[in-house]
Coordinates of C-alpha atoms and ligand atoms in Angstrom, one line a residue:
X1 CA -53.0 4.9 -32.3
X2 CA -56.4 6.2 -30.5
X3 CA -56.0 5.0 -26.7
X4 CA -58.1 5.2 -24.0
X5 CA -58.6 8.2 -22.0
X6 CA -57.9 6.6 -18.9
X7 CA -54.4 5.7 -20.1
X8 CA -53.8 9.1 -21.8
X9 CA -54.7 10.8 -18.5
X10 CA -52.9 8.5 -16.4
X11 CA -50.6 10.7 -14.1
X12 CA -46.9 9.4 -14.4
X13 CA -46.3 6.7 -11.9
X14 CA -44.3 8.3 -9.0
X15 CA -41.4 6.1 -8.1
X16 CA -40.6 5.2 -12.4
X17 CA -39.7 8.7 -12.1
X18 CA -37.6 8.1 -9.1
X19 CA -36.1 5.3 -10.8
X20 CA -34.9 7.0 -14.2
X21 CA -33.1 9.5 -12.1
X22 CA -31.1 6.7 -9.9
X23 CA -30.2 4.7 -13.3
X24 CA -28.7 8.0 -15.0
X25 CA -26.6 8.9 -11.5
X26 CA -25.7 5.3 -11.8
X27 CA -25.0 5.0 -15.1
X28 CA -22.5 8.0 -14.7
X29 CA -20.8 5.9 -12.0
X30 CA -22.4 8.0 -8.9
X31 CA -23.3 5.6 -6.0
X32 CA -26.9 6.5 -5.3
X33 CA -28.2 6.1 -1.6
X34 CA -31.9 5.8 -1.4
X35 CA -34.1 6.2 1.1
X36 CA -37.2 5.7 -1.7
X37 CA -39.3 3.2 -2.1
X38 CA -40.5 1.0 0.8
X39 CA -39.1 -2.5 -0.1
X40 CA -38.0 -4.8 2.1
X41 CA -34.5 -4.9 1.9
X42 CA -33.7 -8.4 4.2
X43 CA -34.4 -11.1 2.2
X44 CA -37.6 -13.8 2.8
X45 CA -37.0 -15.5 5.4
X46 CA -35.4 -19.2 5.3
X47 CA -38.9 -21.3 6.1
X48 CA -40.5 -19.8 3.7
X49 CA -38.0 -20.5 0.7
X50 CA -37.5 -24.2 2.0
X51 CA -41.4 -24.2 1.5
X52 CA -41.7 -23.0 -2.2
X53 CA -38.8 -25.5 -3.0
X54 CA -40.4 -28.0 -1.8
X55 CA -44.0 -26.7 -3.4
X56 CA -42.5 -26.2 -6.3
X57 CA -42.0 -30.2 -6.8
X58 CA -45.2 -30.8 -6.7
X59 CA -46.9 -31.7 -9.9
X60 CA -50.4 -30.5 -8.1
X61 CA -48.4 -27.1 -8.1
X62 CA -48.3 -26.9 -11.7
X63 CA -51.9 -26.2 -12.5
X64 CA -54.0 -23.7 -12.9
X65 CA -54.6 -22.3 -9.3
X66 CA -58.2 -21.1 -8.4
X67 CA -58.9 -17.9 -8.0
X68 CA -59.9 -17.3 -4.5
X69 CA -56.6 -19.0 -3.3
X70 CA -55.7 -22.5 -1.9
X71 CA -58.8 -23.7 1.3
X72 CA -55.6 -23.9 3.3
X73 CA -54.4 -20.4 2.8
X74 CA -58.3 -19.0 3.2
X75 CA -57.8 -20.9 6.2
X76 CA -54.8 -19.8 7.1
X77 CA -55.5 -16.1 6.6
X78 CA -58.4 -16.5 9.2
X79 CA -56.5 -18.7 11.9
X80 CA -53.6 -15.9 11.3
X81 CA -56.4 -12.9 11.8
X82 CA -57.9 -14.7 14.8
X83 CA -54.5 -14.9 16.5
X84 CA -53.1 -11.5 15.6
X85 CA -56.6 -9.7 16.4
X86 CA -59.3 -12.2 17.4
X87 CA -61.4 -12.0 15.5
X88 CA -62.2 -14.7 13.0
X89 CA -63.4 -15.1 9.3
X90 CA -65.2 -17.5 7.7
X91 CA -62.7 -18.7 5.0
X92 CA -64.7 -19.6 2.5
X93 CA -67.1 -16.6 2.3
X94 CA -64.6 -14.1 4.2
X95 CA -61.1 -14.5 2.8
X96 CA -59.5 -14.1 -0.4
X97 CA -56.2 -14.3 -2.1
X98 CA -54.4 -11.7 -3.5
X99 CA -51.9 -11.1 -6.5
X100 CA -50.3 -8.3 -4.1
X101 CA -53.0 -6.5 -2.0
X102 CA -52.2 -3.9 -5.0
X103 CA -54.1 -5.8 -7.8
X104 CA -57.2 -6.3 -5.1
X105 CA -57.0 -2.8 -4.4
X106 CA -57.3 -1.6 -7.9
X107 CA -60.0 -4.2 -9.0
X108 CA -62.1 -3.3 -5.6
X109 CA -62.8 -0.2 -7.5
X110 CA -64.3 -2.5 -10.3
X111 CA -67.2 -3.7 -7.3
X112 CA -68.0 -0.9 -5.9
X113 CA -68.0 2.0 -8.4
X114 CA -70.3 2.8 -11.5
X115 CA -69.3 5.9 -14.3
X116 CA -69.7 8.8 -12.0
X117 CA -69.7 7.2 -8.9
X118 CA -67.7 9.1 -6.0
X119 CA -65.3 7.8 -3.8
X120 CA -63.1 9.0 -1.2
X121 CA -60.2 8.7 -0.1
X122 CA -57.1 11.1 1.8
X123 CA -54.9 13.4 1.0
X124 CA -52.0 12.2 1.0
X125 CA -52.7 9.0 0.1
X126 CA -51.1 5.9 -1.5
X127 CA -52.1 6.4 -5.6
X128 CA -53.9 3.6 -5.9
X129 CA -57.0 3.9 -4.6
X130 CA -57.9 7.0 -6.9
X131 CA -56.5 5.4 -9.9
X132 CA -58.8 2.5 -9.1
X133 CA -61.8 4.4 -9.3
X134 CA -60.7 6.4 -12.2
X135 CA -60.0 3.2 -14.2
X136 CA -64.1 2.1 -13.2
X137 CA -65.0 5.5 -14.7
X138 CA -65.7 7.3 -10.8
X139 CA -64.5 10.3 -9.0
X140 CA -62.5 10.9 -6.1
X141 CA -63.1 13.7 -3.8
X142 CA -60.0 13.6 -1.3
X143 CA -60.3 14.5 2.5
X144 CA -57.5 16.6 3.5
X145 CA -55.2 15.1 5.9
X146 CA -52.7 17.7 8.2
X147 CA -50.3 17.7 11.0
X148 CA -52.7 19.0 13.1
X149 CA -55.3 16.2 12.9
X150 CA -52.3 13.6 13.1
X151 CA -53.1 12.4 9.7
X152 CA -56.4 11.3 10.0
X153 CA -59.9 12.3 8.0
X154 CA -62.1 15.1 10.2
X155 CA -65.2 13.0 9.0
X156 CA -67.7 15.3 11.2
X157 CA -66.2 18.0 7.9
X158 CA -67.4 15.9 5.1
X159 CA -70.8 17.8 3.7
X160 CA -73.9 15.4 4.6
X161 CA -74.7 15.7 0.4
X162 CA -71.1 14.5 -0.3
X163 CA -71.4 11.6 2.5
X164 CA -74.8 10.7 0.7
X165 CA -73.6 10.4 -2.3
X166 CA -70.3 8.3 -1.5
X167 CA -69.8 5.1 -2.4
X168 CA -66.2 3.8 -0.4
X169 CA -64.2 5.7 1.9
X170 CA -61.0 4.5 1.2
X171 CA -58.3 4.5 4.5
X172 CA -55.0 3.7 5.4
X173 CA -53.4 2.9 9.0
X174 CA -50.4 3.0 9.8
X175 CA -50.1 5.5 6.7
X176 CA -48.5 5.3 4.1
X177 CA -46.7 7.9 3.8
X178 CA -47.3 9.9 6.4
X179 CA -46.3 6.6 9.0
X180 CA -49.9 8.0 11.0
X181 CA -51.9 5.5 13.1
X182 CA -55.4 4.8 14.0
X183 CA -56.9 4.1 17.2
X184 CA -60.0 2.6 18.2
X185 CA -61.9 5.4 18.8
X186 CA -61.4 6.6 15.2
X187 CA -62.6 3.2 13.8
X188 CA -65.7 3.9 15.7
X189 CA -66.5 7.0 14.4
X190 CA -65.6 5.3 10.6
X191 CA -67.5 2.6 10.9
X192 CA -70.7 4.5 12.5
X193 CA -70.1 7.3 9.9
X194 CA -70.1 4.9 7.1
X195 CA -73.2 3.2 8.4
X196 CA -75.2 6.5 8.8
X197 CA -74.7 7.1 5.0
X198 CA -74.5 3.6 3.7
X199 CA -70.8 4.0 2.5
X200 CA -68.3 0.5 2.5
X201 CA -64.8 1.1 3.8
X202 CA -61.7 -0.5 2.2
X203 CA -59.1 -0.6 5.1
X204 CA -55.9 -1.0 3.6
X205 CA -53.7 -2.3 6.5
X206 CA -50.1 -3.9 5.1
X207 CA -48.0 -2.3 8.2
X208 CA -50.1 -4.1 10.7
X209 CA -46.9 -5.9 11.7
X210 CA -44.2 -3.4 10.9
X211 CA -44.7 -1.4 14.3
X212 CA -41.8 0.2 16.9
X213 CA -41.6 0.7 20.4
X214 CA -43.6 -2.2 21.3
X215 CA -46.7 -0.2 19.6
X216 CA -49.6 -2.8 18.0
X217 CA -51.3 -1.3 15.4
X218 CA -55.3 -2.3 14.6
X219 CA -57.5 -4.0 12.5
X220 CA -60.8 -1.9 11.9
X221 CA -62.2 -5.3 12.6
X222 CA -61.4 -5.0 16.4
X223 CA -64.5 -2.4 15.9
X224 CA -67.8 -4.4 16.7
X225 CA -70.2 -3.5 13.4
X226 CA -66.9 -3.0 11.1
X227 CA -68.2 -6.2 9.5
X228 CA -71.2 -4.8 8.1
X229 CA -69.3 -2.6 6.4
X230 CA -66.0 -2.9 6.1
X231 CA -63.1 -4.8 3.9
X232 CA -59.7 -4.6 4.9
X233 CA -56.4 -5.6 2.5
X234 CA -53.5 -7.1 3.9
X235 CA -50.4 -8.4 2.6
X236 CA -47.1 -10.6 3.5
X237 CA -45.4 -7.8 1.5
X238 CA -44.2 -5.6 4.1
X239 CA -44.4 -8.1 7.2
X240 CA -43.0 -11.2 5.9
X241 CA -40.2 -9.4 3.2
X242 CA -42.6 -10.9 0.6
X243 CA -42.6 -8.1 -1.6
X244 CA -41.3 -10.1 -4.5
X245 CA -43.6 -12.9 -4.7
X246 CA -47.1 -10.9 -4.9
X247 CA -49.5 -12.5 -2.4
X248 CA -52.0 -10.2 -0.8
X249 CA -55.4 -11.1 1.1
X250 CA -58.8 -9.2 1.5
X251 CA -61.1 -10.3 4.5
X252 CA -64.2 -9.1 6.0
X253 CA -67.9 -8.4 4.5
X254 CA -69.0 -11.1 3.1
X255 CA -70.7 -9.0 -0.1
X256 CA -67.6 -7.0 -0.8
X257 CA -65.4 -10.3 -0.4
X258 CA -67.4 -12.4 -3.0
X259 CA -67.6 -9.2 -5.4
X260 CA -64.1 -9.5 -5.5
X261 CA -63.5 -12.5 -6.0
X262 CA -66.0 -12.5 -8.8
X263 CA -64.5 -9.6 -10.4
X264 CA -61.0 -11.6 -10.1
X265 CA -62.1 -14.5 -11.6
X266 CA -63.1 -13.2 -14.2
X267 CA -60.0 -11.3 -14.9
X268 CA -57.1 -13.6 -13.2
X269 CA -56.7 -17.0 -12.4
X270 CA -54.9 -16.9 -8.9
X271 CA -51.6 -17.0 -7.4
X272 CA -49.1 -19.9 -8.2
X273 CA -50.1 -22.4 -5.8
X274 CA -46.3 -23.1 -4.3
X275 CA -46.0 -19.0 -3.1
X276 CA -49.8 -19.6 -1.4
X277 CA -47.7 -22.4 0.4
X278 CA -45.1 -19.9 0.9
X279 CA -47.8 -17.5 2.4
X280 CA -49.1 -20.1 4.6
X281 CA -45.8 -21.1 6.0
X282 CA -44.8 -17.4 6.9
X283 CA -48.5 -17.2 8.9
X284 CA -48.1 -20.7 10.2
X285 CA -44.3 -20.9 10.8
X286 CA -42.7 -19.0 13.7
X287 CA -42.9 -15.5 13.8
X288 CA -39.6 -14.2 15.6
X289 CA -38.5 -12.8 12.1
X290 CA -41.2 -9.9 12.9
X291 CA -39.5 -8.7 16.2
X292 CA -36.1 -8.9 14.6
X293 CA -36.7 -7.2 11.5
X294 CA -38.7 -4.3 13.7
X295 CA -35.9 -3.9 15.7
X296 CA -33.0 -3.4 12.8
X297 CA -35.7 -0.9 11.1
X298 CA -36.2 1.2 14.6
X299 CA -32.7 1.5 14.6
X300 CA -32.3 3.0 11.0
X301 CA -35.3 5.2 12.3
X302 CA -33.9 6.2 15.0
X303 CA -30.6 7.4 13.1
X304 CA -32.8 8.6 10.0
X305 CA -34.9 10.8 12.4
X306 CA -31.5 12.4 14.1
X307 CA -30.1 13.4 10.6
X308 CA -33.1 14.8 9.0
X309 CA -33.7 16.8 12.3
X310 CA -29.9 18.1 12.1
X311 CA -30.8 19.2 8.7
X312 CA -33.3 21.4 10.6
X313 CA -36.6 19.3 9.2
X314 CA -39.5 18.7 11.6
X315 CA -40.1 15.0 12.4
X316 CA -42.4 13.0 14.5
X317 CA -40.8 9.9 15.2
X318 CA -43.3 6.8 13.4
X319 CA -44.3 4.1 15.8
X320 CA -45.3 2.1 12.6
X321 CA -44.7 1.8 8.8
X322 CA -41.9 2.1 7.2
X323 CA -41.5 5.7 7.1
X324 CA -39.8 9.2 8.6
X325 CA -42.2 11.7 7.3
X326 CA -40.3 14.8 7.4
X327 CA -41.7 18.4 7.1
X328 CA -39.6 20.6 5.0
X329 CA -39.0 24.7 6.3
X330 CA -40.8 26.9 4.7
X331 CA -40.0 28.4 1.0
X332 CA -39.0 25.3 -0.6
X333 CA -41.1 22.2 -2.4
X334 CA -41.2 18.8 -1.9
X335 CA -39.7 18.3 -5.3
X336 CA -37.2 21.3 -5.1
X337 CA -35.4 19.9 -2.1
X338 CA -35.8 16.0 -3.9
X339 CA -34.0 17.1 -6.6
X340 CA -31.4 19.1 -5.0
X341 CA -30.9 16.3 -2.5
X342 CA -29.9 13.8 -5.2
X343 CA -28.1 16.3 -7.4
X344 CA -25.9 17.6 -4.4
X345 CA -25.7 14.2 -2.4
X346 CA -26.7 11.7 -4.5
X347 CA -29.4 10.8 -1.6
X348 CA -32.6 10.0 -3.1
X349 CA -36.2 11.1 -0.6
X350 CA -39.6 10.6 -1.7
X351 CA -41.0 13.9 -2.6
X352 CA -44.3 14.2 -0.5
X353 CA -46.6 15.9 -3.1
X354 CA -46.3 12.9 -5.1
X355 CA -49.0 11.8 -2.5
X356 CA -51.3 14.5 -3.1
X357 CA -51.8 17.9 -2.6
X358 CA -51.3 17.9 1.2
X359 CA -48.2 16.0 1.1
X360 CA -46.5 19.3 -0.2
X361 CA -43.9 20.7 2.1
X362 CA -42.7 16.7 3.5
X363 CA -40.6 14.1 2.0
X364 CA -41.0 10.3 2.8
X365 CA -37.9 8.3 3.5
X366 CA -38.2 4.4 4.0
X367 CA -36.5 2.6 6.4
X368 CA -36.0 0.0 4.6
X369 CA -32.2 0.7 2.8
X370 CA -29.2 -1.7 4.3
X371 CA -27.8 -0.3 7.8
X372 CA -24.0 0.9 6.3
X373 CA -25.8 2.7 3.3
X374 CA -28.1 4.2 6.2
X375 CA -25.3 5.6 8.0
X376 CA -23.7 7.5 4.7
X377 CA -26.8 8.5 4.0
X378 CA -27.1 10.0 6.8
X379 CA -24.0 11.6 6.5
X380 CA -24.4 12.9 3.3
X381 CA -27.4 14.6 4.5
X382 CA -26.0 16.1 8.0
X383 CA -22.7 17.4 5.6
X384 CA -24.8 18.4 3.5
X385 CA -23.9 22.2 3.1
X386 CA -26.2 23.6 -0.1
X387 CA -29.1 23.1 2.2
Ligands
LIG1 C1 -46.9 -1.5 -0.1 C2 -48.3 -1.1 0.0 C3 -49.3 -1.8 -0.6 C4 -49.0 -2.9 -1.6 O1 -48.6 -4.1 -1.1 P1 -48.6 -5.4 -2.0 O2 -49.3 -6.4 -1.2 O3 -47.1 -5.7 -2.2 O4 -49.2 -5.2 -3.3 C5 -50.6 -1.5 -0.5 N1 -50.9 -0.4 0.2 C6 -50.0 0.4 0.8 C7 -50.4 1.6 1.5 C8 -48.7 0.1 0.7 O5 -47.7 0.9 1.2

């Protein structure tokens, strides 16, 4: 078979590594803790079920869906935007639904980037947005992220030939993985920077709600101009226990947007219609289920931060995300103390340099595992004597 180059060079996808390594522990009978991937563990809350059984009756329901989403839900995803940041969209030109904020992440690349275009985007960084652009045929150059500069992209560093020549800066806060956040004044400086050198930013945002401490993290649209060059992704994955159903939402310029969504329609053809009813009723409904699921995952941080720092790792405690992002002492890799970890302990961590370069020397581990298999995890890794 002659395939594609794009597939043939595709790096293997980090966590169906992960996962081959938990089923063989399993299969041996080993119970496997892991602190891996960040999925929701608490199930969708009970609104929002009652609302796709009773969608899910509805004949209107069984039809093709349209690409863009439901009027409601466009609607919805501005009223819920204008109430969580104030600042408004207009639904029909602004918002857009997603299959997953994933899918519209990977197809942005499709709007935005010709065969040798450049993009950029940080390292670490979640996988997707390079993959995106190497699927549309681009480049990424990445922008080293470190301790030091908490995370974030020293933009005043990027060469004025490179910045020229950009297409899409591609960022993400809180972080994923390294639970960083942004503040206002560093969505100033993005959104002048990008407008200086005529390059859109794709704000990829899904922890906006998942926060600790009483912490609010940002939209880049509480930045005045972000508009005229921004789009951010969003998603009821991470906020609403959603993961599952794939529904995802892109607002803000009103050129990117309808790019998008003509890329999409031209490709998909929507969301089932009875989970954008789900969507709407988890934006629409009441929202206590944020607090309460912010508070169970502080306390597994909380506990996760003591045992990796018995195990003498360095950790800044995250005030969003769903990760501990813990630097490793020196002389051993990400994917060294990984394996070890799981070999030893049967406790699975994310290795960081599966985020890139920079992420060497850390390991990711989500909060969001059930609290009893927290605590022996915990264990393990405290009694933990190889290490
Ligand atoms: C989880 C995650 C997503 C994907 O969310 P979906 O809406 O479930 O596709 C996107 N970006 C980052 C950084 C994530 O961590």
């Amino acid at each position: 078979m002659k395939l594609a180059k794009r597939v043939e060079e595709l790096p293997p996808y980090l966590f169906a590594q992960i996962s081959k390594v938990i089923a063989a522990k399993k299969a041996q009978g080993i119970d496997v803790i892991t602190f891996g991937i960040g999925d929701p563990d608490l199930p969708t809350p009970p609104n929002i079920l009652d609302r796709l059984h009773r969608a899910s009756d509805d004949p209107a329901n069984h039809r093709y869906p349209e690409s863009e989403g439901l009027p409601e839900l466009r609607q919805a995803i501005s009223g819920w935007y204008e109430r969580r940041f104030e600042t408004s969209f207009d639904p029909e030109r602004e918002c857009l639904a997603l299959i997953g904020s994933k899918e519209g992440i990977a197809h942005m690349a499709l709007t935005l980037i010709d065969p040798g275009d450049v993009a950029l985007a940080t390292d670490p960084g979640y996988p997707v947005y390079e993959i995106g652009t190497m699927f549309a045929g681009g480049v990424t150059i990445k922008l080293p992220l470190t301790r030091e500069s908490e995370w974030k992209p020293d933009l005043d560093a990027i060469p004025e030939d490179l910045a020229a020549k950009a297409k899409v800066l591609w960022l993400n806060y809180p972080n994923n993985p390294t639970a960083a956040v942004a503040d206002v004044a560093f969505f100033e400086k993005v959104v002048a920077w990008a407008k200086e050198y005529d390059v859109s930013i794709c704000h990829d945002n899904p922890y906006c709600d998942v926060a600790y401490d009483g912490y609010r993290p940002m939209s880049i649209f509480q930045v005045p101009g972000a508009r005229d060059v921004a789009i951010e992704f969003n998603s009821w994955s991470k906020i609403y226990n959603m993961t599952g159903w794939r529904i995802g939402m892109a607002v803000g310029n009103g050129e990117l947007v309808d790019a998008l969504m003509r890329v999409k329609s031209n490709i998909d053809s929507g969301i089932p219609q009875a989970i954008q009813e789900m969507a709407i009723e988890a934006v629409e409904g009441p929202q206590d289920v944020i607090d309460e699921h912010n508070a169970i995952y502080q306390r597994r941080r909380d506990r996760i931060v003591e045992a990796v720092r018995k195990m003498g790792l360095e950790v800044d405690p995250p005030k969003a995300s769903l990760y501990v992002w813990a630097k490793l002492p020196d002389g051993i890799t990400s994917g060294d103390f990984a394996a070890r970890l799981i070999d030893e302990c049967a406790v699975v961590v994310t290795p960081g340099r599966g985020y890139g370069l920079n992420g060497e020397g850390y390991v990711r581990l989500s909060v969001t595992t059930p609290d009893d298999q927290v605590e022996e995890g915990c264990q393990r890794m405290e009694d933990w004597k190889g290490f």
